[in-house]
């Protein structure tokens, strides 16, 4: 346990500190295909995917990346077979319970974004505990998108703003980007600089529609369970070569 907590892995020398993304977002895709290729049930891929996420969080922490956001379950993923959905919900709950102590020890601030009220009650309890226990931690900001949909997030923000207008606390012309952002689940979190999607799919799949406006995208054929430190290193090297213009010249 001690060795696990103290074995800090140095950042590769070819990664320049001030050219690293401050916030990395990942669409963890390809678990099912990973398992299928090995003749295993899809859920084995999800299980392995948890190890990948744990390793990536440690890597970000070790290399000085301040925020990591991972897409764990989309609002569309309810459309999968019931057994897979149930497995995922139970997996999230178990992992959270098992990992909370280590997350605390590593000073991680954990936050869940998405329509959390629709999750199983026992998972909601673990989520609340994890967010409450780690809210004052000063280390890496770790955000997990669960029952998350970018469109759903935008609509709930619109509703909340509409209520404020209805109550006379806000005028329509006062709505600006800053006010809108305050009603998103990610309120207070800087936008991601880099979006990584594994398994080669070239789409956003309803992830962080507002927040990704100017993120650099990196898509790799590597399936999520195989996305290791070396693969992340490659993504960061690629990112370092990008010239971010933000529409300017
Ligand atoms: C991503 O892997 C994990 C979740 C969406 C929960 P998939 O389960 O989508 O794996 P593939 O894309 O079917 O291989
Ligand atoms: C996106 O992956 C959602 C998560 C990684 C949680 P999907 O596998 O659900 O996306 P599509 O269906 O390929 O667009
Ligand atoms: Mg997929």
PDB file of C-alpha atoms and ligand atoms in Angstrom:
ATOM      1  CA  UNK A   1       0.000   0.000   0.000  1.00  0.00           C
ATOM      2  CA  UNK A   2       2.733   2.471   0.987  1.00  0.00           C
ATOM      3  CA  UNK A   3       4.765   1.673  -2.135  1.00  0.00           C
ATOM      4  CA  UNK A   4       1.637   2.144  -4.229  1.00  0.00           C
ATOM      5  CA  UNK A   5       1.071   5.586  -2.778  1.00  0.00           C
ATOM      6  CA  UNK A   6       4.607   6.903  -2.989  1.00  0.00           C
ATOM      7  CA  UNK A   7       5.911   5.500  -6.284  1.00  0.00           C
ATOM      8  CA  UNK A   8       5.602   8.733  -8.246  1.00  0.00           C
ATOM      9  CA  UNK A   9       6.320   8.261 -11.932  1.00  0.00           C
ATOM     10  CA  UNK A  10       8.328  11.031 -13.474  1.00  0.00           C
ATOM     11  CA  UNK A  11       7.035  12.932 -16.455  1.00  0.00           C
ATOM     12  CA  UNK A  12       8.825  11.960 -19.668  1.00  0.00           C
ATOM     13  CA  UNK A  13      11.482  14.540 -20.517  1.00  0.00           C
ATOM     14  CA  UNK A  14       9.952  15.280 -23.943  1.00  0.00           C
ATOM     15  CA  UNK A  15       6.763  16.584 -22.353  1.00  0.00           C
ATOM     16  CA  UNK A  16       7.134  20.281 -21.699  1.00  0.00           C
ATOM     17  CA  UNK A  17       5.488  21.369 -18.442  1.00  0.00           C
ATOM     18  CA  UNK A  18       3.978  24.609 -19.692  1.00  0.00           C
ATOM     19  CA  UNK A  19       2.681  22.974 -22.884  1.00  0.00           C
ATOM     20  CA  UNK A  20       0.691  20.310 -21.087  1.00  0.00           C
ATOM     21  CA  UNK A  21      -3.108  20.491 -21.092  1.00  0.00           C
ATOM     22  CA  UNK A  22      -4.496  21.698 -17.776  1.00  0.00           C
ATOM     23  CA  UNK A  23      -7.647  19.657 -18.222  1.00  0.00           C
ATOM     24  CA  UNK A  24      -7.932  16.369 -20.119  1.00  0.00           C
ATOM     25  CA  UNK A  25     -11.301  14.814 -20.998  1.00  0.00           C
ATOM     26  CA  UNK A  26     -11.636  11.199 -22.136  1.00  0.00           C
ATOM     27  CA  UNK A  27     -14.340   9.250 -23.917  1.00  0.00           C
ATOM     28  CA  UNK A  28     -13.462   5.793 -22.637  1.00  0.00           C
ATOM     29  CA  UNK A  29     -14.647   3.734 -25.586  1.00  0.00           C
ATOM     30  CA  UNK A  30     -13.997   0.206 -26.820  1.00  0.00           C
ATOM     31  CA  UNK A  31     -14.398  -1.926 -23.695  1.00  0.00           C
ATOM     32  CA  UNK A  32     -16.877  -4.256 -25.371  1.00  0.00           C
ATOM     33  CA  UNK A  33     -14.711  -4.770 -28.462  1.00  0.00           C
ATOM     34  CA  UNK A  34     -11.664  -5.367 -26.291  1.00  0.00           C
ATOM     35  CA  UNK A  35     -13.461  -8.194 -24.507  1.00  0.00           C
ATOM     36  CA  UNK A  36     -15.007  -9.597 -27.669  1.00  0.00           C
ATOM     37  CA  UNK A  37     -11.593  -9.895 -29.324  1.00  0.00           C
ATOM     38  CA  UNK A  38     -10.524 -12.065 -26.420  1.00  0.00           C
ATOM     39  CA  UNK A  39     -13.660 -14.188 -26.538  1.00  0.00           C
ATOM     40  CA  UNK A  40     -14.819 -12.758 -23.217  1.00  0.00           C
ATOM     41  CA  UNK A  41     -18.157 -11.196 -22.236  1.00  0.00           C
ATOM     42  CA  UNK A  42     -18.351  -7.407 -22.688  1.00  0.00           C
ATOM     43  CA  UNK A  43     -18.433  -6.804 -18.954  1.00  0.00           C
ATOM     44  CA  UNK A  44     -14.842  -8.032 -18.670  1.00  0.00           C
ATOM     45  CA  UNK A  45     -13.864  -5.080 -20.798  1.00  0.00           C
ATOM     46  CA  UNK A  46     -15.612  -2.707 -18.421  1.00  0.00           C
ATOM     47  CA  UNK A  47     -13.803  -4.292 -15.510  1.00  0.00           C
ATOM     48  CA  UNK A  48     -10.450  -3.811 -17.215  1.00  0.00           C
ATOM     49  CA  UNK A  49     -11.467  -0.296 -18.167  1.00  0.00           C
ATOM     50  CA  UNK A  50     -11.588   0.651 -14.496  1.00  0.00           C
ATOM     51  CA  UNK A  51      -7.900  -0.259 -14.109  1.00  0.00           C
ATOM     52  CA  UNK A  52      -7.091   1.921 -17.120  1.00  0.00           C
ATOM     53  CA  UNK A  53      -8.916   4.876 -15.597  1.00  0.00           C
ATOM     54  CA  UNK A  54      -7.169   4.437 -12.251  1.00  0.00           C
ATOM     55  CA  UNK A  55      -3.789   4.355 -13.982  1.00  0.00           C
ATOM     56  CA  UNK A  56      -4.629   7.428 -16.057  1.00  0.00           C
ATOM     57  CA  UNK A  57      -5.685   9.387 -12.987  1.00  0.00           C
ATOM     58  CA  UNK A  58      -2.390   8.556 -11.298  1.00  0.00           C
ATOM     59  CA  UNK A  59      -0.513   9.477 -14.435  1.00  0.00           C
ATOM     60  CA  UNK A  60      -2.208  12.892 -14.694  1.00  0.00           C
ATOM     61  CA  UNK A  61      -1.486  13.476 -11.040  1.00  0.00           C
ATOM     62  CA  UNK A  62       2.180  12.448 -11.358  1.00  0.00           C
ATOM     63  CA  UNK A  63       2.732  14.534 -14.480  1.00  0.00           C
ATOM     64  CA  UNK A  64       1.113  17.698 -13.159  1.00  0.00           C
ATOM     65  CA  UNK A  65      -2.180  17.752 -15.069  1.00  0.00           C
ATOM     66  CA  UNK A  66      -4.711  19.473 -12.827  1.00  0.00           C
ATOM     67  CA  UNK A  67      -8.017  18.045 -14.061  1.00  0.00           C
ATOM     68  CA  UNK A  68      -9.282  14.818 -15.610  1.00  0.00           C
ATOM     69  CA  UNK A  69     -12.853  14.249 -16.764  1.00  0.00           C
ATOM     70  CA  UNK A  70     -14.016  10.789 -17.848  1.00  0.00           C
ATOM     71  CA  UNK A  71     -17.205   9.773 -19.644  1.00  0.00           C
ATOM     72  CA  UNK A  72     -18.440   6.678 -17.827  1.00  0.00           C
ATOM     73  CA  UNK A  73     -22.116   6.386 -18.822  1.00  0.00           C
ATOM     74  CA  UNK A  74     -24.175   8.428 -21.244  1.00  0.00           C
ATOM     75  CA  UNK A  75     -27.890   9.217 -21.158  1.00  0.00           C
ATOM     76  CA  UNK A  76     -28.089   7.001 -24.259  1.00  0.00           C
ATOM     77  CA  UNK A  77     -26.354   4.035 -22.610  1.00  0.00           C
ATOM     78  CA  UNK A  78     -29.634   3.094 -20.852  1.00  0.00           C
ATOM     79  CA  UNK A  79     -30.552   1.663 -24.235  1.00  0.00           C
ATOM     80  CA  UNK A  80     -28.143  -1.260 -23.716  1.00  0.00           C
ATOM     81  CA  UNK A  81     -29.258  -4.666 -22.458  1.00  0.00           C
ATOM     82  CA  UNK A  82     -30.422  -4.570 -18.827  1.00  0.00           C
ATOM     83  CA  UNK A  83     -27.703  -6.932 -17.607  1.00  0.00           C
ATOM     84  CA  UNK A  84     -24.941  -4.693 -18.946  1.00  0.00           C
ATOM     85  CA  UNK A  85     -26.498  -1.558 -17.437  1.00  0.00           C
ATOM     86  CA  UNK A  86     -26.933  -3.326 -14.086  1.00  0.00           C
ATOM     87  CA  UNK A  87     -23.357  -4.552 -14.176  1.00  0.00           C
ATOM     88  CA  UNK A  88     -22.054  -1.051 -14.843  1.00  0.00           C
ATOM     89  CA  UNK A  89     -24.086   0.522 -12.024  1.00  0.00           C
ATOM     90  CA  UNK A  90     -22.882  -2.116  -9.567  1.00  0.00           C
ATOM     91  CA  UNK A  91     -19.314  -1.724 -10.822  1.00  0.00           C
ATOM     92  CA  UNK A  92     -19.374   2.058 -10.326  1.00  0.00           C
ATOM     93  CA  UNK A  93     -20.682   1.631  -6.802  1.00  0.00           C
ATOM     94  CA  UNK A  94     -18.159  -1.026  -5.828  1.00  0.00           C
ATOM     95  CA  UNK A  95     -15.183   0.789  -7.283  1.00  0.00           C
ATOM     96  CA  UNK A  96     -16.163   4.029  -5.597  1.00  0.00           C
ATOM     97  CA  UNK A  97     -16.484   2.314  -2.233  1.00  0.00           C
ATOM     98  CA  UNK A  98     -13.153   0.521  -2.668  1.00  0.00           C
ATOM     99  CA  UNK A  99     -11.192   3.499  -3.952  1.00  0.00           C
ATOM    100  CA  UNK A 100     -12.413   6.340  -1.758  1.00  0.00           C
ATOM    101  CA  UNK A 101      -9.696   5.888   0.859  1.00  0.00           C
ATOM    102  CA  UNK A 102      -6.927   5.993  -1.706  1.00  0.00           C
ATOM    103  CA  UNK A 103      -8.499   8.979  -3.472  1.00  0.00           C
ATOM    104  CA  UNK A 104      -8.503  10.786  -0.126  1.00  0.00           C
ATOM    105  CA  UNK A 105      -4.875   9.819   0.497  1.00  0.00           C
ATOM    106  CA  UNK A 106      -3.959  11.214  -2.913  1.00  0.00           C
ATOM    107  CA  UNK A 107      -5.840  14.423  -2.150  1.00  0.00           C
ATOM    108  CA  UNK A 108      -8.130  13.959  -5.186  1.00  0.00           C
ATOM    109  CA  UNK A 109     -11.252  16.122  -5.496  1.00  0.00           C
ATOM    110  CA  UNK A 110     -13.935  13.913  -6.976  1.00  0.00           C
ATOM    111  CA  UNK A 111     -17.074  15.138  -8.641  1.00  0.00           C
ATOM    112  CA  UNK A 112     -19.861  13.446 -10.600  1.00  0.00           C
ATOM    113  CA  UNK A 113     -21.672  15.245 -13.388  1.00  0.00           C
ATOM    114  CA  UNK A 114     -24.887  14.163 -15.069  1.00  0.00           C
ATOM    115  CA  UNK A 115     -28.499  13.538 -14.138  1.00  0.00           C
ATOM    116  CA  UNK A 116     -27.532  11.760 -10.924  1.00  0.00           C
ATOM    117  CA  UNK A 117     -31.046  11.525  -9.453  1.00  0.00           C
ATOM    118  CA  UNK A 118     -31.919   8.828 -11.984  1.00  0.00           C
ATOM    119  CA  UNK A 119     -29.102   6.533 -10.796  1.00  0.00           C
ATOM    120  CA  UNK A 120     -29.749   3.669  -8.346  1.00  0.00           C
ATOM    121  CA  UNK A 121     -30.195   5.021  -4.800  1.00  0.00           C
ATOM    122  CA  UNK A 122     -27.265   3.041  -3.391  1.00  0.00           C
ATOM    123  CA  UNK A 123     -24.947   4.460  -6.068  1.00  0.00           C
ATOM    124  CA  UNK A 124     -26.208   7.971  -5.333  1.00  0.00           C
ATOM    125  CA  UNK A 125     -25.285   7.437  -1.687  1.00  0.00           C
ATOM    126  CA  UNK A 126     -21.695   6.486  -2.594  1.00  0.00           C
ATOM    127  CA  UNK A 127     -21.465   9.430  -4.987  1.00  0.00           C
ATOM    128  CA  UNK A 128     -22.641  11.894  -2.350  1.00  0.00           C
ATOM    129  CA  UNK A 129     -20.197  10.493   0.172  1.00  0.00           C
ATOM    130  CA  UNK A 130     -17.285  10.683  -2.256  1.00  0.00           C
ATOM    131  CA  UNK A 131     -18.069  14.259  -3.294  1.00  0.00           C
ATOM    132  CA  UNK A 132     -18.576  15.418   0.294  1.00  0.00           C
ATOM    133  CA  UNK A 133     -15.476  13.694   1.699  1.00  0.00           C
ATOM    134  CA  UNK A 134     -13.163  15.015  -1.002  1.00  0.00           C
ATOM    135  CA  UNK A 135     -14.615  18.484  -1.569  1.00  0.00           C
ATOM    136  CA  UNK A 136     -11.854  20.291   0.345  1.00  0.00           C
ATOM    137  CA  UNK A 137      -8.998  18.289  -1.185  1.00  0.00           C
ATOM    138  CA  UNK A 138      -6.503  20.408  -3.079  1.00  0.00           C
ATOM    139  CA  UNK A 139      -5.151  17.803  -5.500  1.00  0.00           C
ATOM    140  CA  UNK A 140      -6.265  16.804  -8.982  1.00  0.00           C
ATOM    141  CA  UNK A 141      -9.880  17.519  -9.917  1.00  0.00           C
ATOM    142  CA  UNK A 142     -11.376  14.218 -11.046  1.00  0.00           C
ATOM    143  CA  UNK A 143     -14.792  14.435 -12.719  1.00  0.00           C
ATOM    144  CA  UNK A 144     -16.844  11.433 -13.775  1.00  0.00           C
ATOM    145  CA  UNK A 145     -19.712  11.890 -16.211  1.00  0.00           C
ATOM    146  CA  UNK A 146     -22.388   9.364 -15.256  1.00  0.00           C
ATOM    147  CA  UNK A 147     -25.844   9.403 -16.782  1.00  0.00           C
ATOM    148  CA  UNK A 148     -24.454  12.416 -18.575  1.00  0.00           C
ATOM    149  CA  UNK A 149     -25.741  13.891 -21.826  1.00  0.00           C
ATOM    150  CA  UNK A 150     -24.621  17.238 -23.206  1.00  0.00           C
ATOM    151  CA  UNK A 151     -28.097  18.064 -24.495  1.00  0.00           C
ATOM    152  CA  UNK A 152     -29.746  17.102 -21.212  1.00  0.00           C
ATOM    153  CA  UNK A 153     -27.222  19.303 -19.375  1.00  0.00           C
ATOM    154  CA  UNK A 154     -28.014  22.286 -21.585  1.00  0.00           C
ATOM    155  CA  UNK A 155     -31.763  21.795 -21.203  1.00  0.00           C
ATOM    156  CA  UNK A 156     -31.598  21.596 -17.401  1.00  0.00           C
ATOM    157  CA  UNK A 157     -29.533  24.800 -17.424  1.00  0.00           C
ATOM    158  CA  UNK A 158     -32.200  26.500 -19.573  1.00  0.00           C
ATOM    159  CA  UNK A 159     -34.917  25.390 -17.179  1.00  0.00           C
ATOM    160  CA  UNK A 160     -33.042  26.712 -14.148  1.00  0.00           C
ATOM    161  CA  UNK A 161     -32.480  30.055 -15.883  1.00  0.00           C
ATOM    162  CA  UNK A 162     -36.133  30.207 -16.981  1.00  0.00           C
ATOM    163  CA  UNK A 163     -37.221  29.768 -13.361  1.00  0.00           C
ATOM    164  CA  UNK A 164     -35.011  32.700 -12.340  1.00  0.00           C
ATOM    165  CA  UNK A 165     -36.587  34.854 -15.024  1.00  0.00           C
ATOM    166  CA  UNK A 166     -40.082  33.761 -14.018  1.00  0.00           C
ATOM    167  CA  UNK A 167     -39.336  34.737 -10.424  1.00  0.00           C
ATOM    168  CA  UNK A 168     -38.135  38.138 -11.569  1.00  0.00           C
ATOM    169  CA  UNK A 169     -34.518  37.568 -10.478  1.00  0.00           C
ATOM    170  CA  UNK A 170     -33.033  37.767 -13.955  1.00  0.00           C
ATOM    171  CA  UNK A 171     -33.807  39.579 -17.211  1.00  0.00           C
ATOM    172  CA  UNK A 172     -33.448  37.698 -20.536  1.00  0.00           C
ATOM    173  CA  UNK A 173     -30.910  40.206 -21.837  1.00  0.00           C
ATOM    174  CA  UNK A 174     -28.723  39.549 -18.793  1.00  0.00           C
ATOM    175  CA  UNK A 175     -28.090  35.949 -19.882  1.00  0.00           C
ATOM    176  CA  UNK A 176     -24.503  35.662 -21.063  1.00  0.00           C
ATOM    177  CA  UNK A 177     -21.935  32.855 -21.305  1.00  0.00           C
ATOM    178  CA  UNK A 178     -20.807  33.306 -17.707  1.00  0.00           C
ATOM    179  CA  UNK A 179     -24.352  33.032 -16.339  1.00  0.00           C
ATOM    180  CA  UNK A 180     -25.097  30.059 -18.549  1.00  0.00           C
ATOM    181  CA  UNK A 181     -21.951  28.234 -17.440  1.00  0.00           C
ATOM    182  CA  UNK A 182     -22.935  28.695 -13.826  1.00  0.00           C
ATOM    183  CA  UNK A 183     -25.935  26.445 -14.498  1.00  0.00           C
ATOM    184  CA  UNK A 184     -24.007  23.627 -16.118  1.00  0.00           C
ATOM    185  CA  UNK A 185     -22.989  20.538 -14.135  1.00  0.00           C
ATOM    186  CA  UNK A 186     -19.365  21.498 -14.703  1.00  0.00           C
ATOM    187  CA  UNK A 187     -19.803  24.904 -13.072  1.00  0.00           C
ATOM    188  CA  UNK A 188     -16.452  26.171 -11.791  1.00  0.00           C
ATOM    189  CA  UNK A 189     -14.389  23.763 -13.875  1.00  0.00           C
ATOM    190  CA  UNK A 190     -12.228  25.117 -16.705  1.00  0.00           C
ATOM    191  CA  UNK A 191     -13.058  23.788 -20.180  1.00  0.00           C
ATOM    192  CA  UNK A 192     -11.016  20.765 -21.315  1.00  0.00           C
ATOM    193  CA  UNK A 193      -7.936  21.577 -23.411  1.00  0.00           C
ATOM    194  CA  UNK A 194      -7.662  18.081 -24.817  1.00  0.00           C
ATOM    195  CA  UNK A 195     -10.338  15.502 -25.624  1.00  0.00           C
ATOM    196  CA  UNK A 196      -9.152  11.938 -26.111  1.00  0.00           C
ATOM    197  CA  UNK A 197     -11.407   9.288 -27.609  1.00  0.00           C
ATOM    198  CA  UNK A 198     -10.252   5.692 -27.778  1.00  0.00           C
ATOM    199  CA  UNK A 199     -11.308   2.931 -30.205  1.00  0.00           C
ATOM    200  CA  UNK A 200     -11.218   5.070 -33.330  1.00  0.00           C
ATOM    201  CA  UNK A 201     -14.752   6.464 -33.295  1.00  0.00           C
ATOM    202  CA  UNK A 202     -14.779  10.013 -34.686  1.00  0.00           C
ATOM    203  CA  UNK A 203     -17.684  11.509 -32.801  1.00  0.00           C
ATOM    204  CA  UNK A 204     -18.510  13.285 -29.566  1.00  0.00           C
ATOM    205  CA  UNK A 205     -21.486  11.076 -28.600  1.00  0.00           C
ATOM    206  CA  UNK A 206     -23.217  13.843 -26.627  1.00  0.00           C
ATOM    207  CA  UNK A 207     -20.229  14.541 -24.352  1.00  0.00           C
ATOM    208  CA  UNK A 208     -19.596  18.074 -22.999  1.00  0.00           C
ATOM    209  CA  UNK A 209     -21.196  19.786 -26.000  1.00  0.00           C
ATOM    210  CA  UNK A 210     -20.760  23.270 -24.546  1.00  0.00           C
ATOM    211  CA  UNK A 211     -17.392  22.766 -22.849  1.00  0.00           C
ATOM    212  CA  UNK A 212     -15.555  21.218 -25.792  1.00  0.00           C
ATOM    213  CA  UNK A 213     -16.011  24.283 -28.013  1.00  0.00           C
ATOM    214  CA  UNK A 214     -12.243  24.794 -28.387  1.00  0.00           C
ATOM    215  CA  UNK A 215     -10.781  21.514 -27.146  1.00  0.00           C
ATOM    216  CA  UNK A 216      -8.100  19.822 -29.216  1.00  0.00           C
ATOM    217  CA  UNK A 217      -9.288  16.375 -30.269  1.00  0.00           C
ATOM    218  CA  UNK A 218      -7.142  13.262 -30.253  1.00  0.00           C
ATOM    219  CA  UNK A 219      -8.593  10.011 -31.538  1.00  0.00           C
ATOM    220  CA  UNK A 220      -6.704   6.758 -31.242  1.00  0.00           C
ATOM    221  CA  UNK A 221      -7.507   3.267 -32.509  1.00  0.00           C
ATOM    222  CA  UNK A 222      -6.339   1.852 -29.174  1.00  0.00           C
ATOM    223  CA  UNK A 223      -9.229   0.332 -27.239  1.00  0.00           C
ATOM    224  CA  UNK A 224      -9.830   1.821 -23.806  1.00  0.00           C
ATOM    225  CA  UNK A 225      -8.540  -1.139 -21.718  1.00  0.00           C
ATOM    226  CA  UNK A 226      -5.236  -0.920 -23.641  1.00  0.00           C
ATOM    227  CA  UNK A 227      -4.838   2.850 -23.234  1.00  0.00           C
ATOM    228  CA  UNK A 228      -1.771   2.890 -21.003  1.00  0.00           C
ATOM    229  CA  UNK A 229       0.868   5.438 -19.976  1.00  0.00           C
ATOM    230  CA  UNK A 230       2.672   5.113 -23.296  1.00  0.00           C
ATOM    231  CA  UNK A 231      -0.532   5.740 -25.225  1.00  0.00           C
ATOM    232  CA  UNK A 232      -1.263   8.795 -23.076  1.00  0.00           C
ATOM    233  CA  UNK A 233       2.296   9.996 -23.558  1.00  0.00           C
ATOM    234  CA  UNK A 234       1.731   9.824 -27.336  1.00  0.00           C
ATOM    235  CA  UNK A 235      -1.493  11.820 -27.046  1.00  0.00           C
ATOM    236  CA  UNK A 236       0.282  14.524 -25.054  1.00  0.00           C
ATOM    237  CA  UNK A 237       3.154  14.688 -27.534  1.00  0.00           C
ATOM    238  CA  UNK A 238       0.611  15.171 -30.298  1.00  0.00           C
ATOM    239  CA  UNK A 239      -1.181  17.871 -28.285  1.00  0.00           C
ATOM    240  CA  UNK A 240       2.085  19.734 -27.757  1.00  0.00           C
ATOM    241  CA  UNK A 241       2.443  20.114 -31.517  1.00  0.00           C
ATOM    242  CA  UNK A 242      -0.942  21.775 -31.922  1.00  0.00           C
ATOM    243  CA  UNK A 243      -1.286  25.468 -32.554  1.00  0.00           C
ATOM    244  CA  UNK A 244      -4.388  26.652 -30.742  1.00  0.00           C
ATOM    245  CA  UNK A 245      -5.705  29.742 -32.471  1.00  0.00           C
ATOM    246  CA  UNK A 246      -9.148  30.193 -30.899  1.00  0.00           C
ATOM    247  CA  UNK A 247     -10.325  31.814 -34.098  1.00  0.00           C
ATOM    248  CA  UNK A 248      -7.584  34.437 -34.086  1.00  0.00           C
ATOM    249  CA  UNK A 249      -4.641  34.919 -36.422  1.00  0.00           C
TER     250      UNK A 249
HETATM  251  C1  LIG B   1     -17.243   2.206 -23.383  1.00  0.00           C
HETATM  252  O1  LIG B   1     -17.053   0.990 -24.009  1.00  0.00           O
HETATM  253  C2  LIG B   1     -17.865   2.083 -22.014  1.00  0.00           C
HETATM  254  C3  LIG B   1     -19.251   2.559 -21.917  1.00  0.00           C
HETATM  255  C4  LIG B   1     -19.937   3.139 -22.856  1.00  0.00           C
HETATM  256  C5  LIG B   1     -19.908   2.362 -20.641  1.00  0.00           C
HETATM  257  P1  LIG B   1     -18.220   0.338 -24.862  1.00  0.00           P
HETATM  258  O2  LIG B   1     -19.058  -0.495 -23.944  1.00  0.00           O
HETATM  259  O3  LIG B   1     -18.952   1.363 -25.624  1.00  0.00           O
HETATM  260  O4  LIG B   1     -17.404  -0.620 -25.831  1.00  0.00           O
HETATM  261  P2  LIG B   1     -17.645  -0.805 -27.386  1.00  0.00           P
HETATM  262  O5  LIG B   1     -17.643   0.547 -28.002  1.00  0.00           O
HETATM  263  O6  LIG B   1     -18.962  -1.492 -27.521  1.00  0.00           O
HETATM  264  O7  LIG B   1     -16.500  -1.645 -27.829  1.00  0.00           O
HETATM  265  C1  LIG B   2     -19.736   6.987 -25.456  1.00  0.00           C
HETATM  266  O1  LIG B   2     -19.504   5.716 -25.931  1.00  0.00           O
HETATM  267  C2  LIG B   2     -20.192   6.930 -24.033  1.00  0.00           C
HETATM  268  C3  LIG B   2     -19.185   6.536 -23.053  1.00  0.00           C
HETATM  269  C4  LIG B   2     -17.933   6.273 -23.302  1.00  0.00           C
HETATM  270  C5  LIG B   2     -19.641   6.450 -21.705  1.00  0.00           C
HETATM  271  P1  LIG B   2     -20.637   4.908 -26.723  1.00  0.00           P
HETATM  272  O2  LIG B   2     -20.044   3.605 -27.069  1.00  0.00           O
HETATM  273  O3  LIG B   2     -21.881   4.895 -25.921  1.00  0.00           O
HETATM  274  O4  LIG B   2     -20.857   5.838 -27.996  1.00  0.00           O
HETATM  275  P2  LIG B   2     -21.420   5.481 -29.439  1.00  0.00           P
HETATM  276  O5  LIG B   2     -22.680   4.704 -29.244  1.00  0.00           O
HETATM  277  O6  LIG B   2     -20.372   4.666 -30.134  1.00  0.00           O
HETATM  278  O7  LIG B   2     -21.608   6.808 -30.101  1.00  0.00           O
HETATM  279 MG1  LIG B   3     -18.704   2.200 -27.453  1.00  0.00          MG
END
